[in-house]
Coordinates of C-alpha atoms and ligand atoms in Angstrom, one line a residue:
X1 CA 0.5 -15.3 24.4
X2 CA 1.0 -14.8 20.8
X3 CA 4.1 -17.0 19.0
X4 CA 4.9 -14.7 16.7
X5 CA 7.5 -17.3 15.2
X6 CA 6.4 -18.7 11.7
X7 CA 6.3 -22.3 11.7
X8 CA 8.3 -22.3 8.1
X9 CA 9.4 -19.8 6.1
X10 CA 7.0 -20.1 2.6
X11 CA 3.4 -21.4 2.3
X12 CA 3.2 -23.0 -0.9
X13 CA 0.7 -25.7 -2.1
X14 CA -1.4 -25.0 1.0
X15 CA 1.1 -25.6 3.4
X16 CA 4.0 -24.6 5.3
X17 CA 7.6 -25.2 3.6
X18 CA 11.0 -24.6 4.2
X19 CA 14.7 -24.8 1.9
X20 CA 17.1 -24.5 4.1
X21 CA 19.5 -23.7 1.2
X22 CA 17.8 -20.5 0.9
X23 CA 20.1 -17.5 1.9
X24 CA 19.2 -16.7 5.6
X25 CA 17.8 -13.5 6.5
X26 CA 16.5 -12.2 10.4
X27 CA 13.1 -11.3 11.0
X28 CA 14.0 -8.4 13.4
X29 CA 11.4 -6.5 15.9
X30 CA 12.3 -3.0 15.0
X31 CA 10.9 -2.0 18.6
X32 CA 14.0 -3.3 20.5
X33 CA 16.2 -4.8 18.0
X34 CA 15.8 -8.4 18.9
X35 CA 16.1 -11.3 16.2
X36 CA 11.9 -13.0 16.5
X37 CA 13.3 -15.8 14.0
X38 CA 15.3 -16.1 10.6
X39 CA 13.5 -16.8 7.5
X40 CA 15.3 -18.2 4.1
X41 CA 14.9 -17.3 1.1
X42 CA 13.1 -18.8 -1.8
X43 CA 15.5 -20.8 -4.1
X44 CA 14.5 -21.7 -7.3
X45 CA 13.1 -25.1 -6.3
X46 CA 10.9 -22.9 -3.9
X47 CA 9.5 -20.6 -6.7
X48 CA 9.4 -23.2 -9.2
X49 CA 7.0 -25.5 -7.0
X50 CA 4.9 -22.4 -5.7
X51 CA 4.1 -21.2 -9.4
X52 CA 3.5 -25.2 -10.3
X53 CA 0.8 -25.0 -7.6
X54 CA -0.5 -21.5 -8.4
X55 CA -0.9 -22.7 -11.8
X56 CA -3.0 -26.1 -11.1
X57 CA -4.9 -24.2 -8.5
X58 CA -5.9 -21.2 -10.8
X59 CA -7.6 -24.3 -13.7
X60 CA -9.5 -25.9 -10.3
X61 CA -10.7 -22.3 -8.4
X62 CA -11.5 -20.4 -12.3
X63 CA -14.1 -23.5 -12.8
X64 CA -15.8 -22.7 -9.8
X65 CA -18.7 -20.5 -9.6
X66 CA -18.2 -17.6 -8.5
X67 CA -20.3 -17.3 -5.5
X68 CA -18.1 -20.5 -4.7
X69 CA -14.8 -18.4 -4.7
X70 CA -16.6 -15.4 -3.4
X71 CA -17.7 -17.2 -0.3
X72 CA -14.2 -18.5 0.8
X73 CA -13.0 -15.2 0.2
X74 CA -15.7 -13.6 2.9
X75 CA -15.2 -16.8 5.5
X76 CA -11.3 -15.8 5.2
X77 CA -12.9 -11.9 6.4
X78 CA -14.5 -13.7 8.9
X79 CA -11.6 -15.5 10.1
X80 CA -9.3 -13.3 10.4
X81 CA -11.9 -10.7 12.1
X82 CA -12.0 -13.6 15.3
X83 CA -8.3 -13.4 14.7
X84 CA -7.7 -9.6 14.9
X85 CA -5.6 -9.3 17.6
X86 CA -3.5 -12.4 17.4
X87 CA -2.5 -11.1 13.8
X88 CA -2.2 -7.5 14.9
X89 CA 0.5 -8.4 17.3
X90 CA 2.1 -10.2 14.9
X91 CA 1.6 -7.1 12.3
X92 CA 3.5 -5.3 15.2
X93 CA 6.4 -7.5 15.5
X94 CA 6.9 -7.7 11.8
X95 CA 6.8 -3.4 11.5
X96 CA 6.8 -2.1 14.9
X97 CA 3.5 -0.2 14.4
X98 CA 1.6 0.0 17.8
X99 CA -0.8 -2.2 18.8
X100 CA -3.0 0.6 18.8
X101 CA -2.8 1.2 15.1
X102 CA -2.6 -2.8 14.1
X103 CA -5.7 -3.3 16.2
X104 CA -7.9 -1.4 13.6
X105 CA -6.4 -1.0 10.4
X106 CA -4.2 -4.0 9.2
X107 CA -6.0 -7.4 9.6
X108 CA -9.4 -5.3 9.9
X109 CA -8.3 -3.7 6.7
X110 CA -6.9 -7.2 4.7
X111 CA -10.9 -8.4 6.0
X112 CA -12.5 -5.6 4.8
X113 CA -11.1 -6.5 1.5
X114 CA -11.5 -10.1 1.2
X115 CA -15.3 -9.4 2.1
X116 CA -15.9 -6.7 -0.5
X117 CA -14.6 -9.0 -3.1
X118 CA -16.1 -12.1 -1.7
X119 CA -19.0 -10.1 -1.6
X120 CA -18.8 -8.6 -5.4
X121 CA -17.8 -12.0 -7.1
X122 CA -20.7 -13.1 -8.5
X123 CA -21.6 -9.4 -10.0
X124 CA -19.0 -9.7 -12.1
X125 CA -20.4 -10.1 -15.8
X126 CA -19.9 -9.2 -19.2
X127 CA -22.1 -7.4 -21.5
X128 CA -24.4 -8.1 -24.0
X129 CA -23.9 -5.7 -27.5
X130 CA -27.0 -5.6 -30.3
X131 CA -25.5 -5.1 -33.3
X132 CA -28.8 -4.7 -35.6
X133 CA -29.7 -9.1 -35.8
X134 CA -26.1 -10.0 -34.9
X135 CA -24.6 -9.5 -31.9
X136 CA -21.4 -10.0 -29.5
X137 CA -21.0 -10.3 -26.1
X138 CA -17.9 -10.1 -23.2
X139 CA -16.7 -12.6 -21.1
X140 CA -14.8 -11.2 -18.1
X141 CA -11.8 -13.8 -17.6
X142 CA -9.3 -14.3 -15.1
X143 CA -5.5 -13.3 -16.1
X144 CA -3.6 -17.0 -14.9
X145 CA -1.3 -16.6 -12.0
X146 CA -0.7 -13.2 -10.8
X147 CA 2.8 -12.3 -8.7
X148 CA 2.1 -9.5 -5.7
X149 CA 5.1 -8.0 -4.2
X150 CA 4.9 -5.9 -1.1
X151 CA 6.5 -3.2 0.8
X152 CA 7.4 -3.6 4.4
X153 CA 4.5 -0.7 5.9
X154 CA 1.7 -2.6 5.8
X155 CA 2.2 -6.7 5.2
X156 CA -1.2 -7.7 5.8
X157 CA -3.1 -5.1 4.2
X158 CA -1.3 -5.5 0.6
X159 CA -1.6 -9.4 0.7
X160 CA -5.1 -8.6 1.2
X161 CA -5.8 -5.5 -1.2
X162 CA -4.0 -7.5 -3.8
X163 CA -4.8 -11.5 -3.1
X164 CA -8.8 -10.4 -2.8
X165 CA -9.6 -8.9 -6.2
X166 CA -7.4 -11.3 -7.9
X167 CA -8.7 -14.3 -6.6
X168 CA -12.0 -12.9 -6.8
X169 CA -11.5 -12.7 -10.7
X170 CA -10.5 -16.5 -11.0
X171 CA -6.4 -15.7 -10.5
X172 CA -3.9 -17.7 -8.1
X173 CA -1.3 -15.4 -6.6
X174 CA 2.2 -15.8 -5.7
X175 CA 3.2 -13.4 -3.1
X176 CA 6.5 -12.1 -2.1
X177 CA 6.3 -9.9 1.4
X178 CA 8.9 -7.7 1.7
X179 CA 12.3 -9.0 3.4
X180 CA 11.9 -6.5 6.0
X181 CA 8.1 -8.0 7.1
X182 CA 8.2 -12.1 6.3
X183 CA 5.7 -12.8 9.0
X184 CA 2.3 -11.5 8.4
X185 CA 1.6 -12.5 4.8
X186 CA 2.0 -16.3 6.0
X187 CA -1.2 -15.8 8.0
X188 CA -3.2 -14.8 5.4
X189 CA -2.0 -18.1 3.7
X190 CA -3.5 -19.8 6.5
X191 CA -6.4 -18.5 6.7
X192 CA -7.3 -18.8 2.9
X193 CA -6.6 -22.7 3.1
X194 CA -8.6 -22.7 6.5
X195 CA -11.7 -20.8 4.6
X196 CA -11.4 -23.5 2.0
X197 CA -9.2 -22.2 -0.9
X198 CA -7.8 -24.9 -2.9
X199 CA -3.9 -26.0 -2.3
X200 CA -2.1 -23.8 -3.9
X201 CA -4.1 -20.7 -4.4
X202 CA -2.4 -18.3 -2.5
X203 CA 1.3 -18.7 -1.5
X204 CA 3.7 -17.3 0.2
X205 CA 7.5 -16.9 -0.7
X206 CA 10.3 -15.1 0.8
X207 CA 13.2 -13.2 -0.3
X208 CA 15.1 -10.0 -1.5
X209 CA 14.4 -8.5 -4.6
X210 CA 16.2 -11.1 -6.7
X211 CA 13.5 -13.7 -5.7
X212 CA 10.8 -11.3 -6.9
X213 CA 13.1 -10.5 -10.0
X214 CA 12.5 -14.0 -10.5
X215 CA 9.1 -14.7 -10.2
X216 CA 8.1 -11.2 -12.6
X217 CA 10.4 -12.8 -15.7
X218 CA 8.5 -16.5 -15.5
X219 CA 6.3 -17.3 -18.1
X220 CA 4.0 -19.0 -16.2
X221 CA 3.1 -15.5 -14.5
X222 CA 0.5 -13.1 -16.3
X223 CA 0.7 -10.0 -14.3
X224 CA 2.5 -8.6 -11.6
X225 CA 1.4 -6.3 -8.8
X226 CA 3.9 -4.3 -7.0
X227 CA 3.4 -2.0 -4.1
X228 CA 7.2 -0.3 -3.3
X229 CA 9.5 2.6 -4.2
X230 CA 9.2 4.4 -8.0
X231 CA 12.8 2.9 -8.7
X232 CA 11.5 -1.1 -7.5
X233 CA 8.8 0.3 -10.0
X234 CA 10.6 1.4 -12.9
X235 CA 12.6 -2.1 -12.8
X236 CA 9.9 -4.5 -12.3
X237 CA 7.3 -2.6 -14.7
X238 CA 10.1 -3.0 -17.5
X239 CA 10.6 -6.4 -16.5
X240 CA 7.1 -7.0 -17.3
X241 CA 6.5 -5.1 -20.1
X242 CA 9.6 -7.4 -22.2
X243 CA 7.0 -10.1 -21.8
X244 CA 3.8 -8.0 -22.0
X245 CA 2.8 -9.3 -18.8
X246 CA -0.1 -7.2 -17.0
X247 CA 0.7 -4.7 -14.3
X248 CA 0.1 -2.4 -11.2
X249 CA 2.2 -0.6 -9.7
X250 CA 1.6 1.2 -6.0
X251 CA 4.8 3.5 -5.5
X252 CA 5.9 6.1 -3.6
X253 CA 4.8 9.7 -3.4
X254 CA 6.0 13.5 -2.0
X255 CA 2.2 14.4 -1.7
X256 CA 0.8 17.5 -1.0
X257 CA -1.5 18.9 1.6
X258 CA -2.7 22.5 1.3
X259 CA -4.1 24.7 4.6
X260 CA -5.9 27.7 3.4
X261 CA -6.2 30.4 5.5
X262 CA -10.1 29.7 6.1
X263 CA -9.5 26.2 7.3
X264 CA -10.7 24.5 10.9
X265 CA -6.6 25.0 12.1
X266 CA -7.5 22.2 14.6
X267 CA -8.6 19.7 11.7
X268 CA -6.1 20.7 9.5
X269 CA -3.2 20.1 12.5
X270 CA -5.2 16.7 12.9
X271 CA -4.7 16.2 9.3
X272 CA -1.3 16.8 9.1
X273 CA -0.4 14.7 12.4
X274 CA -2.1 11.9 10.2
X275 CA -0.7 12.6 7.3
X276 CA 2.6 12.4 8.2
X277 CA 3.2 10.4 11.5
X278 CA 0.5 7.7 11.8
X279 CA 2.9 4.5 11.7
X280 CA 5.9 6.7 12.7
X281 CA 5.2 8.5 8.8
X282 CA 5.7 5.0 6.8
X283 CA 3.2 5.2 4.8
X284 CA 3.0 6.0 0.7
X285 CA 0.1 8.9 0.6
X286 CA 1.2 10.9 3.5
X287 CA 0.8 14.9 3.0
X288 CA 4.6 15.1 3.7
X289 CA 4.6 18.7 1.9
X290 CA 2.3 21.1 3.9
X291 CA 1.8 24.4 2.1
X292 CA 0.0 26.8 4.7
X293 CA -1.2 30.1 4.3
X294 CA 1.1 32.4 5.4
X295 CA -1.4 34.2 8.0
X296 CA -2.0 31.3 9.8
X297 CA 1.2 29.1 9.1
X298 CA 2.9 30.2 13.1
X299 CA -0.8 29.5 14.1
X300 CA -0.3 25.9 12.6
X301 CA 3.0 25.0 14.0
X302 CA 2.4 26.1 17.3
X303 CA -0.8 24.1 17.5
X304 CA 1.4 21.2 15.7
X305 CA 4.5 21.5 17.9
X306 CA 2.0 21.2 21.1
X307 CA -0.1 18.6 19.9
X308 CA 3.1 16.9 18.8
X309 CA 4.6 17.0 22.3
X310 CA 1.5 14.9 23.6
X311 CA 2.6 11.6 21.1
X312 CA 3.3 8.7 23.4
X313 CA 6.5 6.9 22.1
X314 CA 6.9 3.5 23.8
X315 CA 6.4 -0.5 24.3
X316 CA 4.4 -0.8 21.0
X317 CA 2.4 -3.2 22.6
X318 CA 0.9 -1.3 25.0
X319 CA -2.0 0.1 23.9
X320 CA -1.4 3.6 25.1
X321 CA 1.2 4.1 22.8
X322 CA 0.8 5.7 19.1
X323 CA 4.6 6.4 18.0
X324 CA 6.2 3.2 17.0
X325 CA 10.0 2.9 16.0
X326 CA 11.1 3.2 12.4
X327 CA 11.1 -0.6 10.4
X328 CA 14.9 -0.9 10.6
X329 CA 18.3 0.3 11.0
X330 CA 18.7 0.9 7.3
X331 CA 15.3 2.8 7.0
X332 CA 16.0 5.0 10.2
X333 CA 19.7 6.0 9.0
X334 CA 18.2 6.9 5.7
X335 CA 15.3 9.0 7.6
X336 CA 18.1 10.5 9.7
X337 CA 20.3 11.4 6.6
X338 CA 17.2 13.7 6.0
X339 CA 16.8 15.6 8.8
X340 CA 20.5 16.7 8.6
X341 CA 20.2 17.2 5.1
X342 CA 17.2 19.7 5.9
X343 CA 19.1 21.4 8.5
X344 CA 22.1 21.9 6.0
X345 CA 20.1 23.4 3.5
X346 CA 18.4 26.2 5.9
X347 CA 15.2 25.0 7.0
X348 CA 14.2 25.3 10.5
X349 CA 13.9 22.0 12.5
X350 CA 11.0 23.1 14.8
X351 CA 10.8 20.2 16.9
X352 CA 12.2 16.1 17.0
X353 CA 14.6 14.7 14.4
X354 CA 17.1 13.4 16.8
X355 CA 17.7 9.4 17.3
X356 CA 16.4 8.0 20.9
X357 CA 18.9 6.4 23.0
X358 CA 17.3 3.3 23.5
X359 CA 17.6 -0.3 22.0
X360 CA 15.9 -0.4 18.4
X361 CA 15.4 1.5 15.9
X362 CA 13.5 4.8 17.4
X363 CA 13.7 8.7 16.4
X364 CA 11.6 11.6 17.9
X365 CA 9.2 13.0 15.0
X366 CA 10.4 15.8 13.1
X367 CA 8.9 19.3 12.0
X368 CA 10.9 21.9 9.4
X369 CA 9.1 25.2 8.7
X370 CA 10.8 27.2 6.3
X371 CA 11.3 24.2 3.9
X372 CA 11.7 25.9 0.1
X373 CA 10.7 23.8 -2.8
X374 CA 14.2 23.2 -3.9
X375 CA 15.0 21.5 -1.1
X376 CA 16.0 17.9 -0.9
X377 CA 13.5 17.1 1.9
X378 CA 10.4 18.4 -0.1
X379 CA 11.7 16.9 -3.2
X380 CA 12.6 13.5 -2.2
X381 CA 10.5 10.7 -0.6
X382 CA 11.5 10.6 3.2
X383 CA 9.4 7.9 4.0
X384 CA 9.7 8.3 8.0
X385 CA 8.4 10.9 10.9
X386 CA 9.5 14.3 8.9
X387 CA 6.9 16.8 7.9
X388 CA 7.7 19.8 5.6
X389 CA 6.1 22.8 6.4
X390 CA 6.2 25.4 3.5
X391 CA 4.1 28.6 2.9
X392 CA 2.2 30.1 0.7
X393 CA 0.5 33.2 -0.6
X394 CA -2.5 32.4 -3.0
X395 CA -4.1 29.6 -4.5
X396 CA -3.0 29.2 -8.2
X397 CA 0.8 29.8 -6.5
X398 CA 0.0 26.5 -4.0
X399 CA -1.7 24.7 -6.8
X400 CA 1.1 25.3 -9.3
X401 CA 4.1 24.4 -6.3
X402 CA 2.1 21.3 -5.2
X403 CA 2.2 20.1 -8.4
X404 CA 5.7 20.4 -8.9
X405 CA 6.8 16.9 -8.5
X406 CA 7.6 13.7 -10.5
X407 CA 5.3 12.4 -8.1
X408 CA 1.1 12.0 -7.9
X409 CA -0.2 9.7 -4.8
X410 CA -1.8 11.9 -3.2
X411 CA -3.3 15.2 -2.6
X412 CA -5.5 17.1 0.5
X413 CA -6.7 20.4 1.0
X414 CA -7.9 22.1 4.3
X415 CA -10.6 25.1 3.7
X416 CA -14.2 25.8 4.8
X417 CA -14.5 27.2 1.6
X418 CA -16.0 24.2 0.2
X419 CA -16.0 25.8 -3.7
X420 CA -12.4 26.3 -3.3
X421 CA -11.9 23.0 -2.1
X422 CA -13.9 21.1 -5.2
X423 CA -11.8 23.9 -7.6
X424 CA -8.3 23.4 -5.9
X425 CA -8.6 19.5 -6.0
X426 CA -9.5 19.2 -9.5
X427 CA -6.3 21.1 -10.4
X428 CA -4.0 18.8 -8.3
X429 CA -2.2 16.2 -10.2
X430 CA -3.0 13.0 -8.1
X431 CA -4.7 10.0 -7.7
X432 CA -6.2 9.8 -4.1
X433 CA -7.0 12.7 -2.5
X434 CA -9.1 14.3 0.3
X435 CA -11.0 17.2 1.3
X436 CA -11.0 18.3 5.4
X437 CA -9.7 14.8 6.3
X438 CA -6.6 13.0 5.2
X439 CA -5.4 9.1 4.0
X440 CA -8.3 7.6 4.2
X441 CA -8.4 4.4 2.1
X442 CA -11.6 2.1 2.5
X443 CA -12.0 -0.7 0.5
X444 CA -15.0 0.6 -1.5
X445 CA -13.1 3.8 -3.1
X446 CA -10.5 3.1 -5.3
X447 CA -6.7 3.5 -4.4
X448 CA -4.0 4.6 -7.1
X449 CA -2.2 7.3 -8.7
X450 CA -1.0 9.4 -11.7
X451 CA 3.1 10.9 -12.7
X452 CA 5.5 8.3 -11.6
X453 CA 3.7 7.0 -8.5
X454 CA 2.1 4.3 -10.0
X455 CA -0.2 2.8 -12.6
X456 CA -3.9 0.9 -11.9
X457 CA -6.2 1.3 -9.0
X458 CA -6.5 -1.1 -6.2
X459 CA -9.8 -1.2 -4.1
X460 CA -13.2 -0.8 -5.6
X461 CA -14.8 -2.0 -8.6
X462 CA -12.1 -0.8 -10.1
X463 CA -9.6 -3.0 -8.9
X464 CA -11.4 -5.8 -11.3
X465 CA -10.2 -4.2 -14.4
X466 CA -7.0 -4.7 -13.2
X467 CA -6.9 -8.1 -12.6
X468 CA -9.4 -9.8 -15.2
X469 CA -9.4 -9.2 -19.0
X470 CA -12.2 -9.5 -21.6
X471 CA -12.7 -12.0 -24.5
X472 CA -14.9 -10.5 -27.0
X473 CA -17.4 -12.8 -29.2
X474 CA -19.4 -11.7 -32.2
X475 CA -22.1 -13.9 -33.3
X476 CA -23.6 -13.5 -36.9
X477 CA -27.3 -14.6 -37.1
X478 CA -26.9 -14.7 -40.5
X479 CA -24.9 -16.1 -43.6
X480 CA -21.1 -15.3 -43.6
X481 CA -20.6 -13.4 -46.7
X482 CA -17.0 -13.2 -48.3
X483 CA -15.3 -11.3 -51.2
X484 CA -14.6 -14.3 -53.4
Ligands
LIG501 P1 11.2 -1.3 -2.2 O1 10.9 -0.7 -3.5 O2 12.5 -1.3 -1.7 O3 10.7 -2.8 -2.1 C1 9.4 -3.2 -2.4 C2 9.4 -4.7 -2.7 O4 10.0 -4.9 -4.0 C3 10.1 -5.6 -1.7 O5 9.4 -6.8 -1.5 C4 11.4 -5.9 -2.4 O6 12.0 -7.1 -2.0 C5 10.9 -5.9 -3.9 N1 12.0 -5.7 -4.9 C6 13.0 -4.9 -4.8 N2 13.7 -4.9 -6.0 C7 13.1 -5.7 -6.8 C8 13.3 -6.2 -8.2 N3 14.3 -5.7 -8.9 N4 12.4 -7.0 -8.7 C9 11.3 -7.5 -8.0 N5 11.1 -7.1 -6.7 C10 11.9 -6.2 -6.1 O7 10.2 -0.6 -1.2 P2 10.1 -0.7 0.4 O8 11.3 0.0 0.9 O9 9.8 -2.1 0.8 O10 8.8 0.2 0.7 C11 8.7 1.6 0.7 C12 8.2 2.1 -0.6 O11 7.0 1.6 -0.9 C13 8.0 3.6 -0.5 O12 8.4 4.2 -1.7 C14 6.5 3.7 -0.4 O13 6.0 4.9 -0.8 C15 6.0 2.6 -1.2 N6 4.7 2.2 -0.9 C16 3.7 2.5 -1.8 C17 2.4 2.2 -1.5 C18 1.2 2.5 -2.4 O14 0.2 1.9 -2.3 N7 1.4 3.4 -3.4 C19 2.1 1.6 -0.2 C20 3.1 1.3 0.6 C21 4.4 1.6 0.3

């Protein structure tokens, strides 16, 4: 039996710690309501002493090789691989995703990462540049102490897809989970030390907003990597930028996904179901705009709504189950505000929307066809179980409507056509996008955005620029010559 209860509520210096002067907050399980535990926030003395040892840590882990770092960073894969389903369940207690979901893609994904930067550490060089005799070279240095802030959807994975490039460059992180998920981040603290990263290297503190707030503004941090809503992004980037302080920034998205009238309706149903309901729809990149041809959009929903009626809503921990709740109270009422707000602006609810009887924090998943572009729904970020079906008549009309948005996560396109589907997705305004499939995000492609969903790439080689920088030195062969 898993204890899902963290022994303290930060990890800092390589160990567990706790302030009870910290402003108590519950760790709730959103599939029943019940308090797991309550966490406190980091006070100052908590920050202060986690960016002390993030500091000392970075001098010690930067003058290591880097096969050195890369190889604690692929024993932490390795560990937390053996540990999959321990962490899983505790990935589910912290969000409420099913068991089914957290078995394969949240400590499998956090692994995947840690290994692909263990694994490209000692590849990372500068370059050489012949300048007729003289010549310069590039040094690829770590930034310092980098911050990472999470959202709430997917705690181990962005501890992971942030605390592996970084430390692969030579960085020490701070990390603040969000207060909705304390849990799983801690782990991943453990592990680290247990794969032999130094004291201090990557830690764990809790809190609301003001405690990252905190952490962003301190001059001992260099950059700061947030992965939350465009206004968290808008705050902290400017919050960084006072100080010039490095930055990514993972935010939110009203993506679209576009079913042409030649498409595979089955895959493109498949895609949509993904798109928009894996982890009961919390997720940044989901499709949550569907623009469908018109001659096969009542094709689509009625394949949707039946497929649809098959998802098995339950005990998250049973492994039959693939609807979760929603992360908590606050989220669901917000999600719920939606659906009524799409009914009172005309569009048709097809199917779910409505709030389960039952202890937690659950609703049925929702459909509205008819959704116009003016609408709240396809305008704003829901981020829960609510697709938007809209409809469309050509191709430059879906490309110009799917592009109407503030927003640029992500972008898919169902056709057999596979010309169309090169064309249409170079004319889409977004970062991550996908042809016949939809949100797939492994490790070696990189992950990002364009518009107001973010800035930087995680994932990939990519990832690297983002979190190293590069000292440039010229070396003259010859005599320095001067003026006077
Ligand atoms: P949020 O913006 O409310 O909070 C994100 C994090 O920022 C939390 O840890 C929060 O405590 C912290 N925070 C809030 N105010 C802050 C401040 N002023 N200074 C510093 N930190 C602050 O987001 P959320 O509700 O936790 O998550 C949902 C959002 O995250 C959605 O918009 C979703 O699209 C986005 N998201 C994006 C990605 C991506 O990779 N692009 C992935 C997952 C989630």
């Amino acid at each position: 039996m898993t204890d899902v209860k963290p022994t303290a509520s930060h990890y800092v210096d390589g160990a567990y710690l706790d302030d009870a002067d910290g402003q108590p907050f519950d760790v709730i399980y959103p599939a029943t309501g019940e308090t797991l535990a309550t966490v406190h926030a980091a006070t100052k003395a908590v920050t202060d002493a986690a960016l002390d040892a993030a500091t000392r840590a970075q001098a010690e882990w930067a003058a290591l090789s880097p096969r050195s770092r890369g190889r604690v960073l692929t024993d932490a894969a390795r560990i937390m691989r053996e540990r999959n389903r321990e962490l899983s369940i505790i990935e589910t207690h912290d969000t409420g995703k099913p068991l089914q979901e957290t078995l394969v893609a949240d400590a499998t994904s956090g692994a995947d990462a840690l290994e692909y930067f263990g694994g490209i550490a000692n590849g990372l060089t500068g370059e050489h540049i012949q300048l007729g005799d003289d010549w310069a070279y590039t040094i690829r240095e770590p930034l310092g102490v980098c911050v990472g802030i999470g959202a709430w959807n997917y705690p181990t994975q962005i501890a992971c897809w942030k605390a592996a490039p970084a430390l692969a460059c030579g960085n020490a992180m701070v990390f603040k989970p969000s207060e909705n998920t304390p849990l799983a981040a801690l782990k991943v603290a453990e592990i680290l030390t247990e794969a032999g990263a130094p004291p201090g290297l990557f830690n764990v503190v809790q809190g609301m907003g003001e405690v990252g707030g905190r952490l962003i503004t301190d001059p001992r941090v260099a950059k700061v990597s947030l992965t939350g809503s465009v206004g968290t992004g808008k705050k902290v980037y400017s919050a960084a930028a006072a100080e010039m302080k490095h930055v990514t920034m993972e935010l939110g998205g009203k993506s679209p996904m576009l079913v042409f009238d030649d498409a595979d309706i089955e895959n493109a149903v498949s895609g949509a179901i993904l798109g928009n309901f894996y982890s009961s729809g919390q997720v940044c990149s989901n499709g949550t705009r569907v623009f469908v041809h018109r001659s096969v959009k009542e094709q689509f929903l009625d394949r949707l709504a039946k497929r649809l009626a098959t998802a098995k809503l339950g005990d998250p921990l049973d492994e039959e189950t693939n609807f979760g709740p929603i992360v908590s109270q606050q989220q669901l009422d917000i999600i719920l505000g939606y659906v009524a707000r799409g009914k009172e602006d005309g569009a048709r609810l097809v199917t779910g929307g409505a709030r389960l009887d039952k202890p937690g924090f659950w609703m049925s998943p929702a459909i509205f066809a008819d959704v116009t572009d003016d609408m709240t729904i396809a305008r704003e970020e829901i981020f829960g179980p609510v697709m938007s079906v809209l409809d469309f008549n050509d191709e430059d009309e879906a490309i110009r409507r799917a592009n109407d948005t503030p927003y640029g996560l992500s972008a898919g396109v169902y056709t057999q056509n596979l010309a169309r589907a090169h064309r249409v997705i170079r004319k889409l305004h977004a970062g991550s996008c996908f042809i016949n499939s939809y949100n797939d995000a492994p490790v070696e492609v990189p992950f990002g955005a364009v518009k107001q969903s973010g800035v930087g790439r995680e994932n990939a080689k990519a990832a690297i620029e983002h979190y190293s920088q590069l000292k440039s030195v010229y070396v003259r062969m010859g005599d320095t010559e001067a003026p006077f």
